[in-house]
mmCIF file of C-alpha atoms in Angstrom:
data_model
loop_
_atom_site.group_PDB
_atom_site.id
_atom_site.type_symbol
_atom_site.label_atom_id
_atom_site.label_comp_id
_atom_site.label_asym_id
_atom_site.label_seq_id
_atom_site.Cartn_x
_atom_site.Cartn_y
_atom_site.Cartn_z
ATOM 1 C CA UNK F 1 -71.239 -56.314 160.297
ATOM 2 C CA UNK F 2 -71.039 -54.657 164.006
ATOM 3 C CA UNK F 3 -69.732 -56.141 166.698
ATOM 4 C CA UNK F 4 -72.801 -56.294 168.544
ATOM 5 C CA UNK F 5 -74.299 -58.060 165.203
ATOM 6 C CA UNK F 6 -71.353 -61.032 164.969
ATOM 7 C CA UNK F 7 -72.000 -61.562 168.228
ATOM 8 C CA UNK F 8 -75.635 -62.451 167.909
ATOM 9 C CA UNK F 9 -74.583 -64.618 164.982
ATOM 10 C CA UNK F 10 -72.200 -66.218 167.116
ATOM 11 C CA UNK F 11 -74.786 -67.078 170.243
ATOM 12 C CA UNK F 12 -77.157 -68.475 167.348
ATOM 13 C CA UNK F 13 -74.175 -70.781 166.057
ATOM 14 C CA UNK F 14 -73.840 -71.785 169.307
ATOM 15 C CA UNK F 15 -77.553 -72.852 170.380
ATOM 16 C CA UNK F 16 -77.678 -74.498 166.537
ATOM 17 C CA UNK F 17 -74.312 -76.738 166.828
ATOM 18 C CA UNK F 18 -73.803 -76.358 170.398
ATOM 19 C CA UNK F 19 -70.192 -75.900 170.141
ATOM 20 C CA UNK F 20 -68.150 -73.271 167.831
ATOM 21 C CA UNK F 21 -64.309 -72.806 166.820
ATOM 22 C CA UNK F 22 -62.602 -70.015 167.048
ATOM 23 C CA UNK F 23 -60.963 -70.283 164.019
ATOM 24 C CA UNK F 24 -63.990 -71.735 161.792
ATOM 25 C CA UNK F 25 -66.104 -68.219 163.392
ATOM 26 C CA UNK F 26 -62.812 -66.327 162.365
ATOM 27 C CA UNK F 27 -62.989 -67.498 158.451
ATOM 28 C CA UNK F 28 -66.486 -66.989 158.345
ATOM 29 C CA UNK F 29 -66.672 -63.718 159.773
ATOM 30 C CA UNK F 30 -63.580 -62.620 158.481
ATOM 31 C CA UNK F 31 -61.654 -61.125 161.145
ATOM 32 C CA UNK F 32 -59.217 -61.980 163.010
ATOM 33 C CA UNK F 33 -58.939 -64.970 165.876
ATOM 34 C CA UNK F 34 -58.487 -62.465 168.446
ATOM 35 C CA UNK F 35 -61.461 -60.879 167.872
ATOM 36 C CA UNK F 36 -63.500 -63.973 167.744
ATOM 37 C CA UNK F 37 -61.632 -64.668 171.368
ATOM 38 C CA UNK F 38 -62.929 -61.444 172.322
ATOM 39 C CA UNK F 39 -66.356 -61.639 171.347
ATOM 40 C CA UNK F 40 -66.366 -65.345 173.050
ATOM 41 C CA UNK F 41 -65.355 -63.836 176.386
ATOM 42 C CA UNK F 42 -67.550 -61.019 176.216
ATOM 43 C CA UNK F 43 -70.114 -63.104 175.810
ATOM 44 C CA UNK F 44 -69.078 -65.908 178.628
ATOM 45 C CA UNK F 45 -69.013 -63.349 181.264
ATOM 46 C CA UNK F 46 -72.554 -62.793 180.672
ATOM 47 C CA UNK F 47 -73.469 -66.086 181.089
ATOM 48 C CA UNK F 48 -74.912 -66.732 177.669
ATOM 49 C CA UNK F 49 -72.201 -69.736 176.614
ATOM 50 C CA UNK F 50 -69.165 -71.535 178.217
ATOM 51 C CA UNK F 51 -65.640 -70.413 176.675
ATOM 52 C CA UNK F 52 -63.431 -73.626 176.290
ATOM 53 C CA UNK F 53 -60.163 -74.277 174.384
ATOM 54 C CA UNK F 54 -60.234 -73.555 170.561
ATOM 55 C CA UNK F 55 -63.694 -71.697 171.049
ATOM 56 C CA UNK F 56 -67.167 -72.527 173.162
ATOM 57 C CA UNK F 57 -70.013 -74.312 173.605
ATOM 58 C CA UNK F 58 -73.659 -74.073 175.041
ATOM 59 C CA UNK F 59 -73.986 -73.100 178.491
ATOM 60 C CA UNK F 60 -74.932 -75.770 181.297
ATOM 61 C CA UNK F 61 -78.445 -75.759 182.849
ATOM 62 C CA UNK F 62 -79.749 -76.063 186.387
ATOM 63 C CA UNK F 63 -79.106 -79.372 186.249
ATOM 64 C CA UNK F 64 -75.203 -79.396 185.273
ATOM 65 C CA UNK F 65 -72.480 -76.752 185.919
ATOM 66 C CA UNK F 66 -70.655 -77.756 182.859
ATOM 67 C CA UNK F 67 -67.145 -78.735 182.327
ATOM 68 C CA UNK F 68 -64.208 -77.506 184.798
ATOM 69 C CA UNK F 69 -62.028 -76.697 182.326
ATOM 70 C CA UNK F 70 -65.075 -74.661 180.712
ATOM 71 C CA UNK F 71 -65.667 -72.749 183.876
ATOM 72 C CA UNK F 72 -61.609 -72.195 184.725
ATOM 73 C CA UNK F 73 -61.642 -69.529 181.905
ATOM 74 C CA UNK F 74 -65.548 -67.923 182.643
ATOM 75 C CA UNK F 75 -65.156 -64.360 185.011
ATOM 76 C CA UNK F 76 -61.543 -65.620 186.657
ATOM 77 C CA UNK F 77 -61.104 -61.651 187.206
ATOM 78 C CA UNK F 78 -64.022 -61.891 189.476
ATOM 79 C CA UNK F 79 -63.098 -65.027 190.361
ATOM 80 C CA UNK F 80 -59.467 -63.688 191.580
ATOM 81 C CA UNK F 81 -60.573 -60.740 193.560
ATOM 82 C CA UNK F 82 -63.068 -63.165 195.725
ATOM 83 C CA UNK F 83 -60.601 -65.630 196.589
ATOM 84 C CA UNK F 84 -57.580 -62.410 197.600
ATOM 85 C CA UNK F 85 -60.861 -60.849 199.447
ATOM 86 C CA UNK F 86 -60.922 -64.356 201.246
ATOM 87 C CA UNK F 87 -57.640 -65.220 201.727
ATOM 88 C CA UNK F 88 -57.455 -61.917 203.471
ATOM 89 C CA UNK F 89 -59.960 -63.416 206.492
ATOM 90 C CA UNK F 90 -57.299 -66.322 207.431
ATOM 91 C CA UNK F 91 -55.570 -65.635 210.366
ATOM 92 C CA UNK F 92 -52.006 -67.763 210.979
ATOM 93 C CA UNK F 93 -52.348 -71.264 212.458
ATOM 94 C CA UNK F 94 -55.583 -71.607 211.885
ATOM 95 C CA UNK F 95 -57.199 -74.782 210.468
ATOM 96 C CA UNK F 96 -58.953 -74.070 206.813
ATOM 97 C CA UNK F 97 -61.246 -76.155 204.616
ATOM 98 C CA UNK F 98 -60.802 -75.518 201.266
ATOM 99 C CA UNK F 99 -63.803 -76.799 199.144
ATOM 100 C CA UNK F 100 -63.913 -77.645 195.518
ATOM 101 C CA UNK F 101 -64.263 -75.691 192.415
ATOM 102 C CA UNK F 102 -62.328 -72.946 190.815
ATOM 103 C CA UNK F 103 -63.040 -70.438 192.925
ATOM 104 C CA UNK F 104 -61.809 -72.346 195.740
ATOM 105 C CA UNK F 105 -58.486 -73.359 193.264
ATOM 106 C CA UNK F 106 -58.304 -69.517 193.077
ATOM 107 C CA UNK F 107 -58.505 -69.351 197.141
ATOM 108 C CA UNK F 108 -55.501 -71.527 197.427
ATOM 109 C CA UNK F 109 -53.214 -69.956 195.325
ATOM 110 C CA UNK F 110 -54.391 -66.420 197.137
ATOM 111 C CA UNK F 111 -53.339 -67.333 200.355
ATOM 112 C CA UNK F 112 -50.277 -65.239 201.603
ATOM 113 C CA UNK F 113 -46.747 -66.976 201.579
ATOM 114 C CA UNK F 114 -46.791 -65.890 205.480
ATOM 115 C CA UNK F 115 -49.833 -68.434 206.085
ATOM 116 C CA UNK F 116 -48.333 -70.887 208.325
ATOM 117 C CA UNK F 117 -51.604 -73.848 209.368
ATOM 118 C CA UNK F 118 -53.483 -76.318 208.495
ATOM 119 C CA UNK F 119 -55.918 -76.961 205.516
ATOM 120 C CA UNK F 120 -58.600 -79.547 204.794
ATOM 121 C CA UNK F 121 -59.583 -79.880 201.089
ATOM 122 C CA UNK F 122 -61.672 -82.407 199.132
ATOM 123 C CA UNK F 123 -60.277 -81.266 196.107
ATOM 124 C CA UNK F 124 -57.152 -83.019 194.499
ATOM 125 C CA UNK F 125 -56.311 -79.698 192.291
ATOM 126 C CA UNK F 126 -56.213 -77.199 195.576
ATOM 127 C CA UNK F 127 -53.775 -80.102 197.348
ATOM 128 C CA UNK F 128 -51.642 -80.148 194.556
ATOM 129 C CA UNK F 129 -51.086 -76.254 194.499
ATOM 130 C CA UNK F 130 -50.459 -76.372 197.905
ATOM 131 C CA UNK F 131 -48.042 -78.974 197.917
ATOM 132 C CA UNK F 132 -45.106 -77.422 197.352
ATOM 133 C CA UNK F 133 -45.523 -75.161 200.645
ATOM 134 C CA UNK F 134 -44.159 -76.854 203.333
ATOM 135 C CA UNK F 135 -45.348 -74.228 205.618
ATOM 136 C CA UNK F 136 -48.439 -75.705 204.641
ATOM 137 C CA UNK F 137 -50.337 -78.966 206.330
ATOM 138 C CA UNK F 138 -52.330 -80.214 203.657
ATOM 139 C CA UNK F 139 -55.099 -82.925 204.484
ATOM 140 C CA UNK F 140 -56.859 -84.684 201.392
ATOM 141 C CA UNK F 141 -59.859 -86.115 202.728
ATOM 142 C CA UNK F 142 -59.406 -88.666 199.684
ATOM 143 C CA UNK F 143 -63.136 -90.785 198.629
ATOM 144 C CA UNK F 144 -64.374 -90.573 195.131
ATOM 145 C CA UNK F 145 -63.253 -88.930 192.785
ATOM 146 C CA UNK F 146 -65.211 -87.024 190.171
ATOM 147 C CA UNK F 147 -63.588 -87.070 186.553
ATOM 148 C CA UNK F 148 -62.559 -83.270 185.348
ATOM 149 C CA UNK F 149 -63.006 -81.853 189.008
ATOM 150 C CA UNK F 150 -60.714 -83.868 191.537
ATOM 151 C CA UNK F 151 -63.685 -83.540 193.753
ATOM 152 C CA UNK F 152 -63.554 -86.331 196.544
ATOM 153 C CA UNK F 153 -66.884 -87.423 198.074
ATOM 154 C CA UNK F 154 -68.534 -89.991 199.114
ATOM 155 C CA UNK F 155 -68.570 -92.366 202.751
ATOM 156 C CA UNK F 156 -64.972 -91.953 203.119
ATOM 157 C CA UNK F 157 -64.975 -87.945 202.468
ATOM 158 C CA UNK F 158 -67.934 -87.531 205.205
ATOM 159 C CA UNK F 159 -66.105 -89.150 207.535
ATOM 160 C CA UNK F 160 -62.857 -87.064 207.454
ATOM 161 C CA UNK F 161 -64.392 -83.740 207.479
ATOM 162 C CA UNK F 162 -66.728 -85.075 210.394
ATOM 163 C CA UNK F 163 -63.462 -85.811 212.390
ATOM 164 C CA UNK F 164 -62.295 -82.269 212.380
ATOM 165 C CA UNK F 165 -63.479 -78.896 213.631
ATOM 166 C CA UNK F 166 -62.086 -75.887 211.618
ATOM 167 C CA UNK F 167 -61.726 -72.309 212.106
ATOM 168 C CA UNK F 168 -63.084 -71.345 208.516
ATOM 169 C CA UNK F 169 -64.499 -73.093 205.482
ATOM 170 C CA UNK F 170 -64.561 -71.181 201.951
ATOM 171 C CA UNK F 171 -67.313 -73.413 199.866
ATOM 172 C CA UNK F 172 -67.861 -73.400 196.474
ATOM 173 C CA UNK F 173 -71.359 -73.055 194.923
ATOM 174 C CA UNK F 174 -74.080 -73.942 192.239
ATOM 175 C CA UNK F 175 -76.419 -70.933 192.933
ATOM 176 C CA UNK F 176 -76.882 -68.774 196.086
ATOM 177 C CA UNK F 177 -80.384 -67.592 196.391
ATOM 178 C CA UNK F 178 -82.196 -65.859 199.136
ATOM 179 C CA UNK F 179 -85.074 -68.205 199.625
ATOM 180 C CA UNK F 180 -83.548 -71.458 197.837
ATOM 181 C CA UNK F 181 -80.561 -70.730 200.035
ATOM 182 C CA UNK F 182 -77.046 -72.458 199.595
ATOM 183 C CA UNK F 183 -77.884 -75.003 195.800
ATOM 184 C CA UNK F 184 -75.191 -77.471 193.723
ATOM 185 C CA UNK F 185 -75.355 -80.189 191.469
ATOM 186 C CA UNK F 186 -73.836 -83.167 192.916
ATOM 187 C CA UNK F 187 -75.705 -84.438 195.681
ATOM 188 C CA UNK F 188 -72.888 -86.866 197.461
ATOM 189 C CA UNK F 189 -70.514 -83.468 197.591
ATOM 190 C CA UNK F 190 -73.498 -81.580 198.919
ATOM 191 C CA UNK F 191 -73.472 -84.261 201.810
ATOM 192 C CA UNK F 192 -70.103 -83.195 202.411
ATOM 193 C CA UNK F 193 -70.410 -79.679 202.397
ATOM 194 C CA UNK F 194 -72.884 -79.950 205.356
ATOM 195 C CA UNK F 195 -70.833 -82.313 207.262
ATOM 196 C CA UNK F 196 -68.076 -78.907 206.852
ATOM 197 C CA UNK F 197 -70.391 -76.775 207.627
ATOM 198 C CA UNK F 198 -71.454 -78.503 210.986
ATOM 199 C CA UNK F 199 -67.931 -78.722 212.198
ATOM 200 C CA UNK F 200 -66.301 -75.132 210.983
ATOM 201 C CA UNK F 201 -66.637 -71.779 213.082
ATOM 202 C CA UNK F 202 -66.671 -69.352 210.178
ATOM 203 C CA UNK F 203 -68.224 -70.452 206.585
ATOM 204 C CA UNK F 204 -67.831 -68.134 203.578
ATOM 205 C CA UNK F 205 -69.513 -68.910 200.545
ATOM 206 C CA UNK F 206 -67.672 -68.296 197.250
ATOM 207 C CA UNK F 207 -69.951 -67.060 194.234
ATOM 208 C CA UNK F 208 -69.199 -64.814 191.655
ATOM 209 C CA UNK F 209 -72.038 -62.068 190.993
ATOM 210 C CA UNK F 210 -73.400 -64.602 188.285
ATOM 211 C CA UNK F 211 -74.310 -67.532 190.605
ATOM 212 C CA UNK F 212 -76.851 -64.450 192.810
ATOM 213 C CA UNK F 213 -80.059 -65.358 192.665
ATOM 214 C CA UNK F 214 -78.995 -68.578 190.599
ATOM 215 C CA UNK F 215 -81.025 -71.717 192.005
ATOM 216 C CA UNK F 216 -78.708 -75.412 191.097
ATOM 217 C CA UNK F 217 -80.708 -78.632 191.458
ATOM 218 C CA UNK F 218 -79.501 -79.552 195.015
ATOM 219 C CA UNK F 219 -79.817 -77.859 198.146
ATOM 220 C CA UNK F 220 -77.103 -77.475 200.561
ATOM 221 C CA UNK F 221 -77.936 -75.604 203.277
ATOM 222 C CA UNK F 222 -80.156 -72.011 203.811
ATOM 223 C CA UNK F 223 -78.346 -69.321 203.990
ATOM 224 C CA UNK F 224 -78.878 -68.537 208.008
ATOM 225 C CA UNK F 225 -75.978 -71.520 208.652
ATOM 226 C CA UNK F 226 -73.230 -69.531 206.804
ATOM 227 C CA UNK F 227 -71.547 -66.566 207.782
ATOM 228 C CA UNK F 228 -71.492 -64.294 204.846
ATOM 229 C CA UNK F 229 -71.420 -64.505 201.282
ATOM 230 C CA UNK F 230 -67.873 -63.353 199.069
ATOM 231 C CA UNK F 231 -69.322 -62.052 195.729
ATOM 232 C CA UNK F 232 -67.535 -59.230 193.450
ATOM 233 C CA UNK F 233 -69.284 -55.618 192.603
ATOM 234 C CA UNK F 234 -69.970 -56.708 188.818
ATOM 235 C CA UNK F 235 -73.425 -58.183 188.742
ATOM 236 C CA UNK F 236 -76.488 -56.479 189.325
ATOM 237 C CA UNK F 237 -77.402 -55.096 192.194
ATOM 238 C CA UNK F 238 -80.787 -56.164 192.679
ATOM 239 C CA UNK F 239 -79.669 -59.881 193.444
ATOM 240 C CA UNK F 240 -77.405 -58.677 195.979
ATOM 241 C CA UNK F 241 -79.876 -56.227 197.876
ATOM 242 C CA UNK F 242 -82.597 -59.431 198.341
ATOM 243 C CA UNK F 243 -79.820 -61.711 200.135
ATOM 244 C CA UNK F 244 -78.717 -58.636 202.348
ATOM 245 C CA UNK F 245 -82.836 -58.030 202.301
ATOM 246 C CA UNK F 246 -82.895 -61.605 204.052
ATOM 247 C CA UNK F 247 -80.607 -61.202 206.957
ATOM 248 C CA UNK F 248 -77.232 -62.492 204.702
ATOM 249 C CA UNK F 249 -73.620 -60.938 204.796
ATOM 250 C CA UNK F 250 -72.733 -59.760 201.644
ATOM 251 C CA UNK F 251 -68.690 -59.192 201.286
ATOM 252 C CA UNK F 252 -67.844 -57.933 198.027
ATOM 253 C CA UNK F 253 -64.819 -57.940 196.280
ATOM 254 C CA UNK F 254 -63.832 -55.135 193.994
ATOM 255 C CA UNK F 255 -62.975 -55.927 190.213
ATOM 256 C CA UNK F 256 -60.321 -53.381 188.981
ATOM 257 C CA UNK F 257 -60.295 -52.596 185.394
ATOM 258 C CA UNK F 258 -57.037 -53.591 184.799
ATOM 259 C CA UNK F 259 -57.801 -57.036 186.860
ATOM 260 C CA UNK F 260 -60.658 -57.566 184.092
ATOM 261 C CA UNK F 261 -57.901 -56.518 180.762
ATOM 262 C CA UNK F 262 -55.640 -58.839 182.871
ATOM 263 C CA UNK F 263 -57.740 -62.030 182.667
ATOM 264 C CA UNK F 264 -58.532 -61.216 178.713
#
């Protein structure tokens, strides 16, 4: 069987059982495990099923962005150049919101060991990796907390983002669309991601080449009330050309080769 064949079988596994094992699609196909983990992320970086431990499963829909752990291991080569193209716009002393989602974990850990200021996060993972840094101020806006995430939101959340005003926000996103404009999927954090963006100078969205043209269930915001847009060169390019066709800053981020055998 050739590759390209397996991996058809594999996506039809997937849409029949909705979640696959590495090691069962190993036995059956009869190669090896690494080659099933190869074929998985191959076909995770196109979208077309969400790679989790031991194997994958269906991909989310508009309505759900599936699990974090799921989308910790989906593009993180993309994922790693947007957030060192990011970190690279933070100036010292300046006050920061971090947002949630793994792109924004990725932001976090990308931010020089010179950065001496403030950041504002509603996510419990990006306070944690910054904890350690005592260089660091690191303000958890606390609220409730969504199971798998560590996303805070809610009354509490609104509040403490509404009693700041910050230099530059880095947001996470559902889909980023040129008409549909800024879209997630959990409408008390997209409360709190306006409240950010009404109170920050500078607001970069984070969204991997995948999310272009991608439409989520919730709107946030158009695109008009953010500054520019950190994608990667991967994607196609005709997603790109209609935001920068609609007035939008698009920064992108360049993938190396080796970045992309790196996160394999």
């Amino acid at each position: 069987m050739l590759p390209t064949q397996r991996r058809q079988a594999i996506l039809a596994q997937v849409r029949r059982q909705s979640a696959v094992s590495a090691d069962d699609l190993a036995r059956e196909f009869g190669v090896s495990v690494e080659t099933i983990r190869r074929d998985l992320r191959r076909l995770g970086e196109k979208g077309l099923l969400d790679r989790v431990y031991g194997g994958a499963t269906r991909p989310a829909g508009r309505s759900s962005e599936g699990s974090f752990a799921a989308r910790s291991m989906r593009r993180m080569a993309a994922k790693r150049a947007i957030a060192q193209r990011a970190a690279s716009l933070v100036e010292p002393g300046e006050t920061v919101v971090i947002d949630v989602g793994t792109t924004a974990l990725e932001v976090a850990r990308a931010l020089p060991a010179s950065f001496e200021g403030r950041v504002l996060t509603n996510s419990v993972p990006v306070a944690m990796e910054l904890s350690g840094r005592r260089e660091v101020e690191i303000l958890l806006c606390g609220g409730q907390v969504r199971h798998g995430d560590g996303a805070c939101s809610g009354g509490h959340a609104e509040t403490f983002f509404a009693e700041f005003y910050a230099d530059k926000a880095f947001l996470g996103s559902g889909g980023v669309h040129a008409e549909a404009g800024l879209t997630d999927y959990y409408p008390s954090e997209v409360v709190v991601r306006r409240t950010i963006i009404g109170h920050t100078a500078a607001c970069y969205v984070l969204a991997d080449s995948s999310k272009l043209g991608t439409i989520a269930v919730h709107r946030v915001c158009p695109l008009d009330r953010v500054t520019a847009v950190l994608t990667d060169d991967q994607g196609e390019t005709s997603a790109q050309e209609a935001l920068a066709d609609a007035g939008v800053t698009v920064l992108r981020a360049s993938v190396t080769e080796r970045e992309t055998q790196g996160c394999a």
